[in-house]
Amino acid sequence: MIEFKNVEKYYGHFHALKNINLEIKRGETVVLIGPSGSGKSTLIRAINGLEPIQQGQLIVNGFDLHDPSTDINKIRKRVGMVFQHFNLYNNKSVLENVMLAPRIVNHVPEEENERYALELLERVGLKEKAGSMPSMLSGGQKQRVAIARSLAMRPLALLFDEPTSALDPEMIGDVLRIIQEITSDSDMTSLIVTHEMNFAQKVANRVIFMSDGEILEDSQTSEFFKQPKNERAQKFIDQVKNH
Ligand code: ADP
């Protein structure tokens, strides 16, 4: 589903992704962890073309992103992103937020679009908020709407960029539970950047540890949390545990 081959990414002179090689298969749920500034967000943003890469190959659903003839919008249609700060349309109702992209991008008939949007809102526990404006919702509720909105495009893959780090602690659990539900009962591919280690342990079948723009470890979740192979990963886990 997603393949990085010798990918290099620079912000000006700053080397943000260093020789990234990574293959993620359909249906996998992969968690990306590591210290702040290690390139996690850059890596997942590259997957739907939000960050261009300078070298190497990045293949998503069969399309080579570094190839100028690739239409990035075709990839974005099938690869959704859930951001830290929700990015809802604040002047549109919750239901409209969920229905907008399927209507405009996929031309889904109105009735079918609404039915599916309401079904998704029910799945994230917010059907009764369909008519509300985003400003009436808590952060956790906004993030659940953002998740429903991404699912409305029937994505092959969903990228989560620290989906709970802007939330109050009491809101985090509900959002994590929903992410766990949607990633476990489908063949959707998910890549999640998170600092929530308990959640990472429960949700992922694979853990990738990054530091300074490099992937230092790529392990099965149970092995990783029993004992990371990489020394820096071990240190990171110890720090998070003692925090
Ligand atoms: P993480 O998600 O692991 O916290 P990021 O991918 O956000 O890391 O950032 C990796 C590095 O790239 C950081 O040092 C950050 O300062 C730098 N960086 C991120 N975005 C930009 C940008 N738009 N311009 C310049 N540097 C950036």
Short mmCIF file of C-alpha atoms and ligand atoms in Angstrom, two decimals:
data_model
loop_
_atom_site.label_atom_id
_atom_site.label_comp_id
_atom_site.label_asym_id
_atom_site.label_seq_id
_atom_site.Cartn_x
_atom_site.Cartn_y
_atom_site.Cartn_z
CA MET A 1 0.00 0.00 0.00
CA ILE A 2 2.81 2.40 0.95
CA GLU A 3 6.46 2.02 0.06
CA PHE A 4 9.39 4.33 0.73
CA LYS A 5 12.60 3.54 -1.16
CA ASN A 6 15.69 5.54 -0.20
CA VAL A 7 13.59 8.63 0.44
CA GLU A 8 15.34 11.89 1.33
CA LYS A 9 13.53 15.04 2.41
CA TYR A 10 15.06 18.46 3.03
CA TYR A 11 13.59 21.69 4.36
CA GLY A 12 16.10 24.05 2.76
CA HIS A 13 19.44 22.72 4.04
CA PHE A 14 17.84 20.81 6.90
CA HIS A 15 17.83 17.06 6.29
CA ALA A 16 14.44 16.00 7.70
CA LEU A 17 14.12 12.43 6.36
CA LYS A 18 17.27 10.37 5.91
CA ASN A 19 17.29 7.34 3.64
CA ILE A 20 13.83 6.12 4.59
CA ASN A 21 13.03 2.56 3.51
CA LEU A 22 9.67 1.29 4.61
CA GLU A 23 6.94 -0.98 3.34
CA ILE A 24 3.44 -0.96 4.78
CA LYS A 25 0.99 -3.60 3.63
CA ARG A 26 -2.75 -3.25 3.18
CA GLY A 27 -4.62 -3.60 6.46
CA GLU A 28 -1.65 -2.95 8.70
CA THR A 29 -1.92 -0.54 11.64
CA VAL A 30 1.47 1.01 12.23
CA VAL A 31 2.37 3.41 15.01
CA LEU A 32 5.15 5.92 14.56
CA ILE A 33 6.88 7.10 17.72
CA GLY A 34 9.96 9.07 18.63
CA PRO A 35 11.12 12.35 20.15
CA SER A 36 9.61 15.60 19.00
CA GLY A 37 11.29 16.90 15.84
CA SER A 38 12.40 13.46 14.66
CA GLY A 39 10.48 13.63 11.37
CA LYS A 40 7.34 11.60 12.17
CA SER A 41 4.93 14.22 10.96
CA THR A 42 7.05 14.93 7.89
CA LEU A 43 7.02 11.24 7.01
CA ILE A 44 3.26 10.84 7.15
CA ARG A 45 2.62 14.17 5.45
CA ALA A 46 4.83 13.01 2.57
CA ILE A 47 2.48 10.06 2.01
CA ASN A 48 -0.38 12.23 0.81
CA GLY A 49 1.87 14.73 -0.88
CA LEU A 50 1.63 17.51 1.71
CA GLU A 51 5.44 17.50 1.83
CA PRO A 52 7.39 16.93 -1.37
CA ILE A 53 10.40 14.62 -1.19
CA GLN A 54 13.70 15.43 -2.90
CA GLN A 55 15.08 11.98 -3.58
CA GLY A 56 14.01 8.36 -3.74
CA GLN A 57 10.71 6.74 -4.49
CA LEU A 58 7.50 6.94 -2.53
CA ILE A 59 4.82 4.65 -3.90
CA VAL A 60 1.29 4.94 -2.56
CA ASN A 61 -1.41 2.63 -3.85
CA GLY A 62 0.66 2.00 -6.97
CA PHE A 63 1.38 5.67 -7.74
CA ASP A 64 4.91 7.08 -7.57
CA LEU A 65 4.62 10.40 -5.74
CA HIS A 66 7.97 11.70 -6.90
CA ASP A 67 6.95 11.25 -10.54
CA PRO A 68 5.76 14.62 -11.89
CA SER A 69 3.09 12.91 -14.00
CA THR A 70 1.36 11.50 -10.88
CA ASP A 71 -1.88 13.29 -10.06
CA ILE A 72 -1.63 13.86 -6.32
CA ASN A 73 -5.38 14.42 -6.05
CA LYS A 74 -5.99 10.81 -7.05
CA ILE A 75 -3.95 9.70 -4.07
CA ARG A 76 -5.54 12.17 -1.67
CA LYS A 77 -8.96 10.81 -2.62
CA ARG A 78 -8.03 7.44 -1.14
CA VAL A 79 -5.57 8.45 1.57
CA GLY A 80 -7.16 10.47 4.36
CA MET A 81 -5.50 12.48 7.08
CA VAL A 82 -6.61 13.29 10.60
CA PHE A 83 -4.77 16.33 11.96
CA GLN A 84 -3.88 17.40 15.47
CA HIS A 85 -6.10 20.48 15.15
CA PHE A 86 -9.10 18.82 13.43
CA ASN A 87 -9.30 21.35 10.55
CA LEU A 88 -13.11 21.27 10.40
CA TYR A 89 -15.00 23.84 8.33
CA ASN A 90 -16.31 26.04 11.13
CA ASN A 91 -19.01 27.69 9.02
CA LYS A 92 -20.61 24.33 8.14
CA SER A 93 -22.64 21.95 10.28
CA VAL A 94 -21.21 18.67 11.51
CA LEU A 95 -23.22 16.75 8.90
CA GLU A 96 -22.09 19.10 6.11
CA ASN A 97 -18.48 18.66 7.18
CA VAL A 98 -18.84 14.92 6.67
CA MET A 99 -20.79 15.18 3.41
CA LEU A 100 -18.74 17.83 1.65
CA ALA A 101 -15.81 15.90 0.15
CA PRO A 102 -17.85 12.89 -1.04
CA ARG A 103 -20.25 15.31 -2.76
CA ILE A 104 -17.63 17.51 -4.42
CA VAL A 105 -14.85 15.03 -5.12
CA ASN A 106 -16.74 11.77 -5.66
CA HIS A 107 -20.14 13.12 -6.78
CA VAL A 108 -21.94 10.76 -4.40
CA PRO A 109 -25.74 11.17 -4.74
CA GLU A 110 -27.13 13.33 -1.95
CA GLU A 111 -29.36 10.72 -0.31
CA GLU A 112 -26.68 8.05 -0.21
CA ASN A 113 -24.13 10.61 0.99
CA GLU A 114 -26.35 11.69 3.87
CA ARG A 115 -27.19 8.14 4.86
CA TYR A 116 -23.53 7.17 5.06
CA ALA A 117 -22.56 10.41 6.84
CA LEU A 118 -25.18 9.77 9.53
CA GLU A 119 -24.04 6.16 9.86
CA LEU A 120 -20.46 7.37 10.40
CA LEU A 121 -21.56 10.01 12.90
CA GLU A 122 -23.36 7.26 14.78
CA ARG A 123 -20.18 5.19 14.72
CA VAL A 124 -18.23 8.00 16.37
CA GLY A 125 -21.08 8.59 18.85
CA LEU A 126 -22.19 11.97 17.48
CA LYS A 127 -25.32 11.35 15.43
CA GLU A 128 -27.29 13.72 17.66
CA LYS A 129 -24.81 16.50 16.84
CA ALA A 130 -25.36 16.26 13.07
CA GLY A 131 -27.06 19.66 12.93
CA SER A 132 -24.66 21.41 15.29
CA MET A 133 -21.94 23.80 14.27
CA PRO A 134 -18.34 22.79 15.14
CA SER A 135 -18.06 25.73 17.58
CA MET A 136 -20.64 23.99 19.79
CA LEU A 137 -18.46 20.89 20.17
CA SER A 138 -15.66 19.97 22.55
CA GLY A 139 -12.20 19.24 21.14
CA GLY A 140 -12.75 15.51 21.49
CA GLN A 141 -16.07 15.73 19.65
CA LYS A 142 -14.47 17.82 16.89
CA GLN A 143 -11.80 15.19 16.43
CA ARG A 144 -14.45 12.45 16.24
CA VAL A 145 -16.22 14.47 13.50
CA ALA A 146 -12.88 14.82 11.69
CA ILE A 147 -12.49 11.05 11.83
CA ALA A 148 -16.02 10.52 10.45
CA ARG A 149 -15.24 13.03 7.71
CA SER A 150 -12.13 11.11 6.69
CA LEU A 151 -14.01 7.81 6.69
CA ALA A 152 -16.71 9.29 4.45
CA MET A 153 -14.25 9.14 1.55
CA ARG A 154 -13.94 5.36 2.08
CA PRO A 155 -10.16 5.65 2.35
CA LEU A 156 -7.76 2.84 1.60
CA ALA A 157 -5.40 4.38 4.10
CA LEU A 158 -5.77 6.84 6.94
CA LEU A 159 -2.93 8.88 8.41
CA PHE A 160 -3.24 10.22 11.94
CA ASP A 161 -0.89 13.04 12.93
CA GLU A 162 -0.93 13.15 16.74
CA PRO A 163 -4.74 12.96 16.83
CA THR A 164 -5.05 13.46 20.59
CA SER A 165 -2.24 15.85 21.45
CA ALA A 166 -4.44 18.96 21.26
CA LEU A 167 -7.11 17.45 23.52
CA ASP A 168 -7.85 17.78 27.21
CA PRO A 169 -6.94 14.57 29.03
CA GLU A 170 -10.57 13.56 29.66
CA MET A 171 -11.31 13.69 25.92
CA ILE A 172 -8.43 11.50 24.83
CA GLY A 173 -9.91 8.12 25.76
CA ASP A 174 -13.00 8.40 23.55
CA VAL A 175 -10.97 9.42 20.51
CA LEU A 176 -8.44 6.62 21.00
CA ARG A 177 -11.24 4.07 21.44
CA ILE A 178 -12.78 5.14 18.14
CA ILE A 179 -9.46 5.00 16.33
CA GLN A 180 -8.95 1.52 17.72
CA GLU A 181 -12.41 0.44 16.55
CA ILE A 182 -12.06 1.74 13.02
CA THR A 183 -8.56 0.40 12.52
CA SER A 184 -9.34 -3.07 13.84
CA ASP A 185 -12.53 -3.89 11.95
CA SER A 186 -11.47 -3.11 8.39
CA ASP A 187 -8.76 -3.75 5.84
CA MET A 188 -7.89 -0.08 5.91
CA THR A 189 -4.20 0.71 6.31
CA SER A 190 -3.41 3.10 9.15
CA LEU A 191 -0.34 5.00 10.15
CA ILE A 192 -0.57 6.79 13.48
CA VAL A 193 1.83 9.27 15.04
CA THR A 194 1.19 9.25 18.77
CA HIS A 195 2.78 9.79 22.16
CA GLU A 196 0.19 7.56 23.86
CA MET A 197 2.18 4.43 24.54
CA ASN A 198 -0.64 2.36 26.06
CA PHE A 199 -2.74 3.09 23.02
CA ALA A 200 0.16 2.30 20.67
CA GLN A 201 0.54 -1.04 22.34
CA LYS A 202 -3.16 -1.86 21.91
CA VAL A 203 -3.81 -0.50 18.44
CA ALA A 204 -0.74 -1.34 16.38
CA ASN A 205 0.65 -4.52 14.98
CA ARG A 206 3.92 -2.76 14.25
CA VAL A 207 5.92 0.07 15.79
CA ILE A 208 8.38 2.33 14.01
CA PHE A 209 10.78 4.40 16.08
CA MET A 210 12.30 7.52 14.53
CA SER A 211 15.02 9.84 15.73
CA ASP A 212 16.77 12.69 13.87
CA GLY A 213 15.06 11.90 10.57
CA GLU A 214 15.97 8.21 10.58
CA ILE A 215 14.05 5.03 11.23
CA LEU A 216 16.03 3.37 14.00
CA GLU A 217 13.68 0.50 14.70
CA ASP A 218 10.80 -1.24 12.96
CA SER A 219 9.42 -4.09 15.09
CA GLN A 220 6.33 -6.08 15.93
CA THR A 221 4.46 -4.25 18.71
CA SER A 222 4.77 -6.98 21.33
CA GLU A 223 8.52 -7.35 20.73
CA PHE A 224 9.05 -3.60 20.77
CA PHE A 225 7.32 -3.06 24.08
CA LYS A 226 8.93 -6.09 25.68
CA GLN A 227 12.38 -4.80 24.79
CA PRO A 228 13.26 -2.39 22.00
CA LYS A 229 16.35 -3.50 20.08
CA ASN A 230 17.59 0.03 19.58
CA GLU A 231 19.26 1.77 22.49
CA ARG A 232 17.74 5.17 21.75
CA ALA A 233 14.30 3.60 21.47
CA GLN A 234 14.84 1.99 24.88
CA LYS A 235 15.82 5.34 26.37
CA PHE A 236 12.78 7.01 24.81
CA ILE A 237 10.41 4.38 26.23
CA ASP A 238 11.98 4.70 29.69
CA GLN A 239 11.58 8.48 29.59
CA VAL A 240 7.94 8.26 28.53
CA LYS A 241 7.20 5.66 31.24
CA ASN A 242 8.80 7.79 33.96
CA HIS A 243 7.05 10.93 32.87
P1 ADP B 1 7.95 15.28 14.58
O1 ADP B 1 6.63 15.02 13.92
O2 ADP B 1 8.71 14.02 14.86
O3 ADP B 1 7.85 16.16 15.80
P2 ADP B 1 8.47 16.94 12.27
O4 ADP B 1 8.35 16.04 11.10
O5 ADP B 1 7.34 17.85 12.59
O6 ADP B 1 8.88 16.06 13.55
O7 ADP B 1 9.76 17.82 12.08
C1 ADP B 1 11.04 17.26 11.80
C2 ADP B 1 12.06 18.39 11.71
O8 ADP B 1 11.81 19.17 10.55
C3 ADP B 1 12.05 19.34 12.89
O9 ADP B 1 13.36 19.69 13.21
C4 ADP B 1 11.29 20.53 12.39
O10 ADP B 1 11.71 21.70 13.01
C5 ADP B 1 11.62 20.53 10.90
N1 ADP B 1 10.52 21.07 10.08
C6 ADP B 1 9.26 20.61 10.05
N2 ADP B 1 8.51 21.32 9.19
C7 ADP B 1 9.32 22.26 8.68
C8 ADP B 1 9.15 23.31 7.72
N3 ADP B 1 7.98 23.51 7.12
N4 ADP B 1 10.23 24.08 7.43
C9 ADP B 1 11.42 23.87 8.04
N5 ADP B 1 11.64 22.90 8.93
C10 ADP B 1 10.62 22.10 9.25
#
